[in-house]
Amino acid sequence: MNAPRTASLSRATSESRVEVELDLDGAGRSRIDTTVPFFDHMLTAFAKHSLTDLTIRAEGDTHIDAHHTVEDVSIVLGQAIRQALGDKAGIARYGDALVPLDEALAQAVVDISGRPYLVHSGEPAGFEHHLIGGHFTGSLVRHSFEAISVHAGLTVHVRVLGGRDPHHIAEAEYKAFARAFRQAKALDPLVEGIPSTKGAL
């Protein structure tokens, strides 16, 4: 029987306090409260579509900007993912997903490589300046993926292939990332040991 792939982490700075609990082998249940409503929506979608049970509690200086809270939650989420993955023995390692949301279409590819890298492209001009849900600027989508990738040790490619509505574009990106991560973290019964010729990820 495989060891539980779970993690529970917290982080406190002068800008935010974050607590994250996750189970990579869950059913997509979530309890998310970051005080940034649109980000809560995106993280709920991530949990649901990656089949990761996820609890996040956070508070920060959102009276200044949502940036610090989104960044710090993404950092701790990435750290928790890395911890829960353990030595990565038996995982599929790679995942690829193409997800639509009405007129928007996004693709994500994930490699649980141990080498942090993000390639992010295709968002329409001006997307990064758009305010979604009153708190969340479009630029935070990329910033969130970058923090998760770096701290989880993931290679992630996210491409927006089409879209007009900023909410739809962002949600398609998070759902595509979730579906690709779901494939990559899955335990593959055909994989013996760590899926790398180096013997480590």
PDB file of C-alpha atoms in Angstrom:
ATOM      1  CA  MET A   1       0.000   0.000   0.000  1.00  0.00           C
ATOM      2  CA  ASN A   2       1.331   3.433  -0.936  1.00  0.00           C
ATOM      3  CA  ALA A   3       2.076   5.990   1.782  1.00  0.00           C
ATOM      4  CA  PRO A   4      -0.436   8.851   2.008  1.00  0.00           C
ATOM      5  CA  ARG A   5       0.482  11.714  -0.304  1.00  0.00           C
ATOM      6  CA  THR A   6      -0.541  14.542   1.985  1.00  0.00           C
ATOM      7  CA  ALA A   7       0.915  17.769   3.315  1.00  0.00           C
ATOM      8  CA  SER A   8       0.051  20.455   5.842  1.00  0.00           C
ATOM      9  CA  LEU A   9       2.038  23.694   5.735  1.00  0.00           C
ATOM     10  CA  SER A  10       1.773  27.257   6.946  1.00  0.00           C
ATOM     11  CA  ARG A  11       3.606  30.506   6.269  1.00  0.00           C
ATOM     12  CA  ALA A  12       3.427  33.847   8.052  1.00  0.00           C
ATOM     13  CA  THR A  13       4.984  37.139   6.965  1.00  0.00           C
ATOM     14  CA  SER A  14       4.269  40.800   7.580  1.00  0.00           C
ATOM     15  CA  GLU A  15       2.069  40.658   4.448  1.00  0.00           C
ATOM     16  CA  SER A  16       0.025  37.478   4.908  1.00  0.00           C
ATOM     17  CA  ARG A  17      -0.756  34.338   6.880  1.00  0.00           C
ATOM     18  CA  VAL A  18      -1.388  31.146   4.894  1.00  0.00           C
ATOM     19  CA  GLU A  19      -2.365  27.590   5.876  1.00  0.00           C
ATOM     20  CA  VAL A  20      -2.608  24.800   3.301  1.00  0.00           C
ATOM     21  CA  GLU A  21      -3.636  21.170   3.693  1.00  0.00           C
ATOM     22  CA  LEU A  22      -3.831  18.834   0.720  1.00  0.00           C
ATOM     23  CA  ASP A  23      -4.252  15.212  -0.281  1.00  0.00           C
ATOM     24  CA  LEU A  24      -3.092  14.364  -3.780  1.00  0.00           C
ATOM     25  CA  ASP A  25      -5.202  11.193  -3.780  1.00  0.00           C
ATOM     26  CA  GLY A  26      -8.448  12.867  -2.865  1.00  0.00           C
ATOM     27  CA  ALA A  27     -11.752  13.391  -4.665  1.00  0.00           C
ATOM     28  CA  GLY A  28     -11.521  17.116  -5.390  1.00  0.00           C
ATOM     29  CA  ARG A  29     -13.103  18.334  -2.159  1.00  0.00           C
ATOM     30  CA  SER A  30     -12.117  21.843  -1.131  1.00  0.00           C
ATOM     31  CA  ARG A  31     -12.535  24.542   1.481  1.00  0.00           C
ATOM     32  CA  ILE A  32     -10.913  27.716   0.204  1.00  0.00           C
ATOM     33  CA  ASP A  33     -10.854  31.127   1.849  1.00  0.00           C
ATOM     34  CA  THR A  34      -8.048  33.424   0.714  1.00  0.00           C
ATOM     35  CA  THR A  35     -10.133  36.635   1.088  1.00  0.00           C
ATOM     36  CA  VAL A  36      -9.692  37.092  -2.686  1.00  0.00           C
ATOM     37  CA  PRO A  37     -12.992  35.750  -4.081  1.00  0.00           C
ATOM     38  CA  PHE A  38     -11.944  35.165  -7.692  1.00  0.00           C
ATOM     39  CA  PHE A  39      -8.782  33.373  -6.564  1.00  0.00           C
ATOM     40  CA  ASP A  40     -10.949  31.192  -4.301  1.00  0.00           C
ATOM     41  CA  HIS A  41     -12.963  30.316  -7.402  1.00  0.00           C
ATOM     42  CA  MET A  42      -9.814  29.368  -9.340  1.00  0.00           C
ATOM     43  CA  LEU A  43      -8.385  27.254  -6.515  1.00  0.00           C
ATOM     44  CA  THR A  44     -11.713  25.489  -6.062  1.00  0.00           C
ATOM     45  CA  ALA A  45     -11.629  24.640  -9.773  1.00  0.00           C
ATOM     46  CA  PHE A  46      -8.031  23.439  -9.441  1.00  0.00           C
ATOM     47  CA  ALA A  47      -8.949  21.109  -6.573  1.00  0.00           C
ATOM     48  CA  LYS A  48     -12.052  19.763  -8.300  1.00  0.00           C
ATOM     49  CA  HIS A  49     -10.435  19.042 -11.651  1.00  0.00           C
ATOM     50  CA  SER A  50      -7.121  17.724 -10.325  1.00  0.00           C
ATOM     51  CA  LEU A  51      -8.866  15.433  -7.804  1.00  0.00           C
ATOM     52  CA  THR A  52      -6.873  17.023  -4.996  1.00  0.00           C
ATOM     53  CA  ASP A  53      -8.512  17.531  -1.622  1.00  0.00           C
ATOM     54  CA  LEU A  54      -7.508  21.053  -0.666  1.00  0.00           C
ATOM     55  CA  THR A  55      -8.043  23.304   2.342  1.00  0.00           C
ATOM     56  CA  ILE A  56      -6.633  26.831   2.243  1.00  0.00           C
ATOM     57  CA  ARG A  57      -7.051  29.578   4.800  1.00  0.00           C
ATOM     58  CA  ALA A  58      -5.345  32.899   4.206  1.00  0.00           C
ATOM     59  CA  GLU A  59      -5.514  36.522   5.147  1.00  0.00           C
ATOM     60  CA  GLY A  60      -3.316  39.367   4.008  1.00  0.00           C
ATOM     61  CA  ASP A  61      -2.974  43.017   3.160  1.00  0.00           C
ATOM     62  CA  THR A  62      -5.658  43.001   0.478  1.00  0.00           C
ATOM     63  CA  HIS A  63      -6.498  46.589   1.430  1.00  0.00           C
ATOM     64  CA  ILE A  64      -3.273  47.375  -0.442  1.00  0.00           C
ATOM     65  CA  ASP A  65      -3.498  44.794  -3.240  1.00  0.00           C
ATOM     66  CA  ALA A  66      -4.371  41.146  -3.764  1.00  0.00           C
ATOM     67  CA  HIS A  67      -0.855  40.507  -5.058  1.00  0.00           C
ATOM     68  CA  HIS A  68       0.818  39.501  -1.784  1.00  0.00           C
ATOM     69  CA  THR A  69      -1.957  37.123  -0.756  1.00  0.00           C
ATOM     70  CA  VAL A  70      -2.172  35.430  -4.169  1.00  0.00           C
ATOM     71  CA  GLU A  71       1.609  35.087  -4.341  1.00  0.00           C
ATOM     72  CA  ASP A  72       1.987  33.718  -0.821  1.00  0.00           C
ATOM     73  CA  VAL A  73      -0.876  31.233  -1.191  1.00  0.00           C
ATOM     74  CA  SER A  74       0.668  30.018  -4.454  1.00  0.00           C
ATOM     75  CA  ILE A  75       4.083  29.644  -2.791  1.00  0.00           C
ATOM     76  CA  VAL A  76       2.685  27.514   0.034  1.00  0.00           C
ATOM     77  CA  LEU A  77       0.505  25.493  -2.346  1.00  0.00           C
ATOM     78  CA  GLY A  78       3.584  24.717  -4.432  1.00  0.00           C
ATOM     79  CA  GLN A  79       5.556  23.717  -1.337  1.00  0.00           C
ATOM     80  CA  ALA A  80       2.727  21.462  -0.180  1.00  0.00           C
ATOM     81  CA  ILE A  81       2.511  19.778  -3.581  1.00  0.00           C
ATOM     82  CA  ARG A  82       6.253  19.133  -3.549  1.00  0.00           C
ATOM     83  CA  GLN A  83       6.120  17.685  -0.042  1.00  0.00           C
ATOM     84  CA  ALA A  84       3.121  15.474  -0.785  1.00  0.00           C
ATOM     85  CA  LEU A  85       4.740  14.063  -3.941  1.00  0.00           C
ATOM     86  CA  GLY A  86       7.549  12.610  -1.834  1.00  0.00           C
ATOM     87  CA  ASP A  87      10.184  10.792  -3.896  1.00  0.00           C
ATOM     88  CA  LYS A  88       7.743  10.634  -6.868  1.00  0.00           C
ATOM     89  CA  ALA A  89       8.090   6.873  -7.238  1.00  0.00           C
ATOM     90  CA  GLY A  90       5.414   5.339  -9.444  1.00  0.00           C
ATOM     91  CA  ILE A  91       3.966   8.560 -10.844  1.00  0.00           C
ATOM     92  CA  ALA A  92       3.027   9.065 -14.485  1.00  0.00           C
ATOM     93  CA  ARG A  93       5.148  12.266 -14.373  1.00  0.00           C
ATOM     94  CA  TYR A  94       3.687  13.918 -17.502  1.00  0.00           C
ATOM     95  CA  GLY A  95       0.235  15.373 -18.149  1.00  0.00           C
ATOM     96  CA  ASP A  96      -1.363  17.273 -21.015  1.00  0.00           C
ATOM     97  CA  ALA A  97      -4.835  18.835 -21.146  1.00  0.00           C
ATOM     98  CA  LEU A  98      -6.843  21.025 -23.493  1.00  0.00           C
ATOM     99  CA  VAL A  99      -9.817  22.686 -21.790  1.00  0.00           C
ATOM    100  CA  PRO A 100     -12.537  24.976 -23.190  1.00  0.00           C
ATOM    101  CA  LEU A 101     -14.761  27.386 -21.324  1.00  0.00           C
ATOM    102  CA  ASP A 102     -17.306  28.770 -23.751  1.00  0.00           C
ATOM    103  CA  GLU A 103     -15.265  30.870 -26.207  1.00  0.00           C
ATOM    104  CA  ALA A 104     -11.980  30.403 -24.314  1.00  0.00           C
ATOM    105  CA  LEU A 105      -9.564  27.531 -24.912  1.00  0.00           C
ATOM    106  CA  ALA A 106      -6.397  26.773 -22.954  1.00  0.00           C
ATOM    107  CA  GLN A 107      -3.779  24.046 -23.014  1.00  0.00           C
ATOM    108  CA  ALA A 108      -1.495  23.026 -20.155  1.00  0.00           C
ATOM    109  CA  VAL A 109       1.359  20.540 -20.084  1.00  0.00           C
ATOM    110  CA  VAL A 110       2.916  19.481 -16.779  1.00  0.00           C
ATOM    111  CA  ASP A 111       6.139  17.604 -16.079  1.00  0.00           C
ATOM    112  CA  ILE A 112       6.828  16.734 -12.443  1.00  0.00           C
ATOM    113  CA  SER A 113      10.476  17.174 -13.268  1.00  0.00           C
ATOM    114  CA  GLY A 114      12.052  18.663 -10.173  1.00  0.00           C
ATOM    115  CA  ARG A 115      13.191  21.485 -12.473  1.00  0.00           C
ATOM    116  CA  PRO A 116      11.024  24.581 -11.993  1.00  0.00           C
ATOM    117  CA  TYR A 117      10.123  26.281 -15.261  1.00  0.00           C
ATOM    118  CA  LEU A 118       7.083  28.124 -16.589  1.00  0.00           C
ATOM    119  CA  VAL A 119       6.262  28.974 -20.191  1.00  0.00           C
ATOM    120  CA  HIS A 120       3.074  31.022 -20.375  1.00  0.00           C
ATOM    121  CA  SER A 121       1.698  32.563 -23.545  1.00  0.00           C
ATOM    122  CA  GLY A 122      -1.322  33.536 -25.592  1.00  0.00           C
ATOM    123  CA  GLU A 123      -3.313  35.788 -23.281  1.00  0.00           C
ATOM    124  CA  PRO A 124      -4.808  38.650 -25.326  1.00  0.00           C
ATOM    125  CA  ALA A 125      -3.276  42.121 -25.195  1.00  0.00           C
ATOM    126  CA  GLY A 126      -4.366  43.999 -22.103  1.00  0.00           C
ATOM    127  CA  PHE A 127      -5.444  40.869 -20.214  1.00  0.00           C
ATOM    128  CA  GLU A 128      -2.844  41.488 -17.527  1.00  0.00           C
ATOM    129  CA  HIS A 129      -4.441  44.846 -16.678  1.00  0.00           C
ATOM    130  CA  HIS A 130      -8.021  43.605 -16.480  1.00  0.00           C
ATOM    131  CA  LEU A 131      -9.626  43.515 -13.029  1.00  0.00           C
ATOM    132  CA  ILE A 132     -11.580  40.285 -12.578  1.00  0.00           C
ATOM    133  CA  GLY A 133     -14.106  40.063  -9.770  1.00  0.00           C
ATOM    134  CA  GLY A 134     -13.099  43.389  -8.299  1.00  0.00           C
ATOM    135  CA  HIS A 135      -9.889  42.112  -6.635  1.00  0.00           C
ATOM    136  CA  PHE A 136      -7.894  39.978  -9.037  1.00  0.00           C
ATOM    137  CA  THR A 137      -5.853  41.460 -11.891  1.00  0.00           C
ATOM    138  CA  GLY A 138      -5.162  39.349 -14.963  1.00  0.00           C
ATOM    139  CA  SER A 139      -1.412  39.525 -14.352  1.00  0.00           C
ATOM    140  CA  LEU A 140      -1.885  37.389 -11.246  1.00  0.00           C
ATOM    141  CA  VAL A 141      -2.765  34.334 -13.343  1.00  0.00           C
ATOM    142  CA  ARG A 142       0.777  34.032 -14.644  1.00  0.00           C
ATOM    143  CA  HIS A 143       2.242  35.048 -11.300  1.00  0.00           C
ATOM    144  CA  SER A 144       0.291  32.322  -9.519  1.00  0.00           C
ATOM    145  CA  PHE A 145       1.401  29.637 -11.983  1.00  0.00           C
ATOM    146  CA  GLU A 146       4.998  30.818 -11.666  1.00  0.00           C
ATOM    147  CA  ALA A 147       4.994  30.591  -7.857  1.00  0.00           C
ATOM    148  CA  ILE A 148       3.346  27.154  -7.884  1.00  0.00           C
ATOM    149  CA  SER A 149       5.761  25.836 -10.527  1.00  0.00           C
ATOM    150  CA  VAL A 150       8.876  27.127  -8.771  1.00  0.00           C
ATOM    151  CA  HIS A 151       7.948  25.861  -5.327  1.00  0.00           C
ATOM    152  CA  ALA A 152       6.488  22.520  -6.453  1.00  0.00           C
ATOM    153  CA  GLY A 153       9.397  21.780  -8.784  1.00  0.00           C
ATOM    154  CA  LEU A 154       7.226  21.539 -11.888  1.00  0.00           C
ATOM    155  CA  THR A 155       7.873  22.303 -15.532  1.00  0.00           C
ATOM    156  CA  VAL A 156       4.637  23.895 -16.765  1.00  0.00           C
ATOM    157  CA  HIS A 157       3.590  25.159 -20.184  1.00  0.00           C
ATOM    158  CA  VAL A 158       0.286  27.050 -20.379  1.00  0.00           C
ATOM    159  CA  ARG A 159      -1.059  28.427 -23.662  1.00  0.00           C
ATOM    160  CA  VAL A 160      -4.234  30.379 -24.294  1.00  0.00           C
ATOM    161  CA  LEU A 161      -5.432  29.355 -27.746  1.00  0.00           C
ATOM    162  CA  GLY A 162      -8.505  31.559 -27.826  1.00  0.00           C
ATOM    163  CA  GLY A 163     -10.828  33.647 -25.730  1.00  0.00           C
ATOM    164  CA  ARG A 164     -12.468  37.014 -25.203  1.00  0.00           C
ATOM    165  CA  ASP A 165     -13.881  37.146 -21.670  1.00  0.00           C
ATOM    166  CA  PRO A 166     -11.095  37.506 -19.028  1.00  0.00           C
ATOM    167  CA  HIS A 167     -12.965  35.364 -16.500  1.00  0.00           C
ATOM    168  CA  HIS A 168     -13.363  32.559 -19.037  1.00  0.00           C
ATOM    169  CA  ILE A 169      -9.724  32.792 -20.130  1.00  0.00           C
ATOM    170  CA  ALA A 170      -8.375  32.607 -16.585  1.00  0.00           C
ATOM    171  CA  GLU A 171     -10.689  29.768 -15.612  1.00  0.00           C
ATOM    172  CA  ALA A 172      -9.800  27.751 -18.712  1.00  0.00           C
ATOM    173  CA  GLU A 173      -6.113  28.160 -17.794  1.00  0.00           C
ATOM    174  CA  TYR A 174      -6.567  26.940 -14.206  1.00  0.00           C
ATOM    175  CA  LYS A 175      -8.755  24.030 -15.279  1.00  0.00           C
ATOM    176  CA  ALA A 176      -6.277  22.987 -17.977  1.00  0.00           C
ATOM    177  CA  PHE A 177      -3.461  23.130 -15.436  1.00  0.00           C
ATOM    178  CA  ALA A 178      -5.564  21.064 -13.008  1.00  0.00           C
ATOM    179  CA  ARG A 179      -6.330  18.362 -15.566  1.00  0.00           C
ATOM    180  CA  ALA A 180      -2.709  18.138 -16.691  1.00  0.00           C
ATOM    181  CA  PHE A 181      -1.504  17.951 -13.097  1.00  0.00           C
ATOM    182  CA  ARG A 182      -4.077  15.243 -12.382  1.00  0.00           C
ATOM    183  CA  GLN A 183      -2.527  13.078 -15.102  1.00  0.00           C
ATOM    184  CA  ALA A 184       1.038  13.814 -14.047  1.00  0.00           C
ATOM    185  CA  LYS A 185       0.576  13.040 -10.331  1.00  0.00           C
ATOM    186  CA  ALA A 186      -1.380   9.849 -10.979  1.00  0.00           C
ATOM    187  CA  LEU A 187       0.168   6.610  -9.785  1.00  0.00           C
ATOM    188  CA  ASP A 188       0.828   4.392 -12.809  1.00  0.00           C
ATOM    189  CA  PRO A 189       0.934   0.652 -12.020  1.00  0.00           C
ATOM    190  CA  LEU A 190       3.266   0.104 -14.977  1.00  0.00           C
ATOM    191  CA  VAL A 191       5.903   2.479 -13.620  1.00  0.00           C
ATOM    192  CA  GLU A 192       8.601   0.870 -11.490  1.00  0.00           C
ATOM    193  CA  GLY A 193      10.353   3.284  -9.192  1.00  0.00           C
ATOM    194  CA  ILE A 194      11.096   6.856 -10.185  1.00  0.00           C
ATOM    195  CA  PRO A 195      10.243   7.698 -13.829  1.00  0.00           C
ATOM    196  CA  SER A 196      13.611   9.153 -14.796  1.00  0.00           C
ATOM    197  CA  THR A 197      16.787   7.667 -16.253  1.00  0.00           C
ATOM    198  CA  LYS A 198      18.639   9.675 -13.598  1.00  0.00           C
ATOM    199  CA  GLY A 199      16.890   7.784 -10.828  1.00  0.00           C
ATOM    200  CA  ALA A 200      15.705  11.000  -9.190  1.00  0.00           C
ATOM    201  CA  LEU A 201      13.266  13.827  -9.886  1.00  0.00           C
TER     202      LEU A 201
END
